[in-house]
Amino acid sequence: MVAATVGGVAASTGTAAAAPAQGAETRRRLIRLISRMSLEEKVGQLFVSRVYGHSATDPDQADIDLNMKELGVRTAAELVARYHVGGIIYFSWAHNTREPHQIADLSNGIQRAGLAQPTPLPLLISIDQEHGIVARIGKPATLMPGAMALGAGGSRSDARRAATIAGRELAAMGVRQNYAPVADVNVNPANPVIGVRSFGAVPAAVGDLVAAQVAGYQGGGVAATCKHFPGHGDTETDSHYGLPVITHTREEWERLDRPPFTEAVRAGIDSIMTAHIVVPSLDPSEDPATLSRPILTGVLREELGYDGVVVTDSLAMEGVRTKYGDDRVPVLALKAGCDQLLNPPSIAVAWNAVLAAVRGGELTEERIDQSVLRILLLKDRLGLLRDPYASHREVDRTVGTAAHLATADRIAERTTTLLENTGGLLPLNRRRQPRLLVVGADANSPSGTTGPPVPVLAGALAELGFTVTALPTGTNPTPAKIDEAVAAAAGKDAVIVATYNVTAAGAQRTLVSRLAATGVPVVAVAIRNPYDVARLTGQRAVLATYSWTDVELRAAARVIAGRARPRGRLPVPVQRADDPARVLYPVGHGLSY
């Protein structure tokens, strides 16, 4: 429900299901502020841009060059001054996230640039810090288990506690909007983009954990952003590289995809991110949801009663660029019901296109004002209009504290899932089975932490008293590397194999079977998808960690060594490899000792 407008802006944009209402005086104050802004400043507030560099005013020369090439400015401060952007998103690959104090300084430099504008306004600094396999800030910040690991733990209190700690640490560094939690229900094992980023395959369970994390993040001082509406869990196309089509009927969508978003809205979610997916049952036009008024206004705003901030997924992704040009996409997103326009390929093209659409009458200034008000209400609710700055003292008091790190370890132990344990092989005993070989996948750490996984797992087991040899064999081991691993297994009491997305014809499968044929007991640790277990033969035990960050690998080592009991339960079913219509392990499967 939207009340009468004042100066072209709705005086009330809240609903009973939205985030806690701010008083009428706050709204009137923000409406007066909007009335003093130029059209250029209003349009700028809608954009959340990337920018290269560790400093807002003095980045490295290589980052200046990238900024000039992609954004037409030298620095973050120049970006804010030229385009009045309302937000900036941090990426590790953009060199924004070296370490916590630097991040806080970058945030403060950006805020100083925002307050130096003709209409002084703070920025909403955002990040993809889902934890698990998607994290932009690593050590010494605390890294929590990812969504599917939390799904395996099944604890709402753990999910909330993890998000609260993560939120407090982000806020201490000046990052006040997190693009998490993922609300997609992963019902397709072949999903190439969501997978373990989802809490699981059961809509009600996903909804419970989404609501818990919304409360945690927002209680920790950051705006939570559930994604990707209307649901990206059943696709075999990655929207970064193509335009997925979700074939769910309206009834299937209501049953499978909608519940977590409904729970997020009930929990008072601050922002919701759109998906670059086509859902014909919700909009037969075949426009991606990001550009679909029937989906964003009709379903999300009117049916679900949501009137908070809607942010697009990155506008640089191919999924949203397939059908329309980069000048049309931001205009169509606003017409569909979006408020924040995230990471356009060219800020100049997108910003000028929105300006032209308003000046030409395709978009009204009143429509722009509605989105600006939602964004300013969120900034006000976060306290940014009063004090947008981070402090080094708060970084030291909050980020990566011993208490936070210990909590992460305990939560991770409760997520580690034992899928097979033939003959009670696990736990291993460092006195009876002291000599271990650790081999397998050596994917880079997804969070810039210690990684890769083989030496991390080997090091954790060595700290627990085992004599450990580490031999990374890769995600596609060569015959020579497999022979080397088999030779190294001689004389060992057990072999630990880290597997990563095993395929039917993949060499990882051959590695496990060849090692098992030596007679040395093999323990497989699926460090990403739990579905690996369906394609492995010969192993005596299988663990699932759902990610290969340090916190999950250390927990797996403690479980292997008997220092912790495996308590996780599968949050997704695992189908048989030879007959996908049959379930090998159902939701809820998990062994212990």
Coordinates of C-alpha atoms in Angstrom, one line a residue, residues 191 317 466:
N191 CA 22.6 -26.2 -10.9
M317 CA 25.9 -10.4 -16.3
F466 CA 49.0 -37.5 13.0

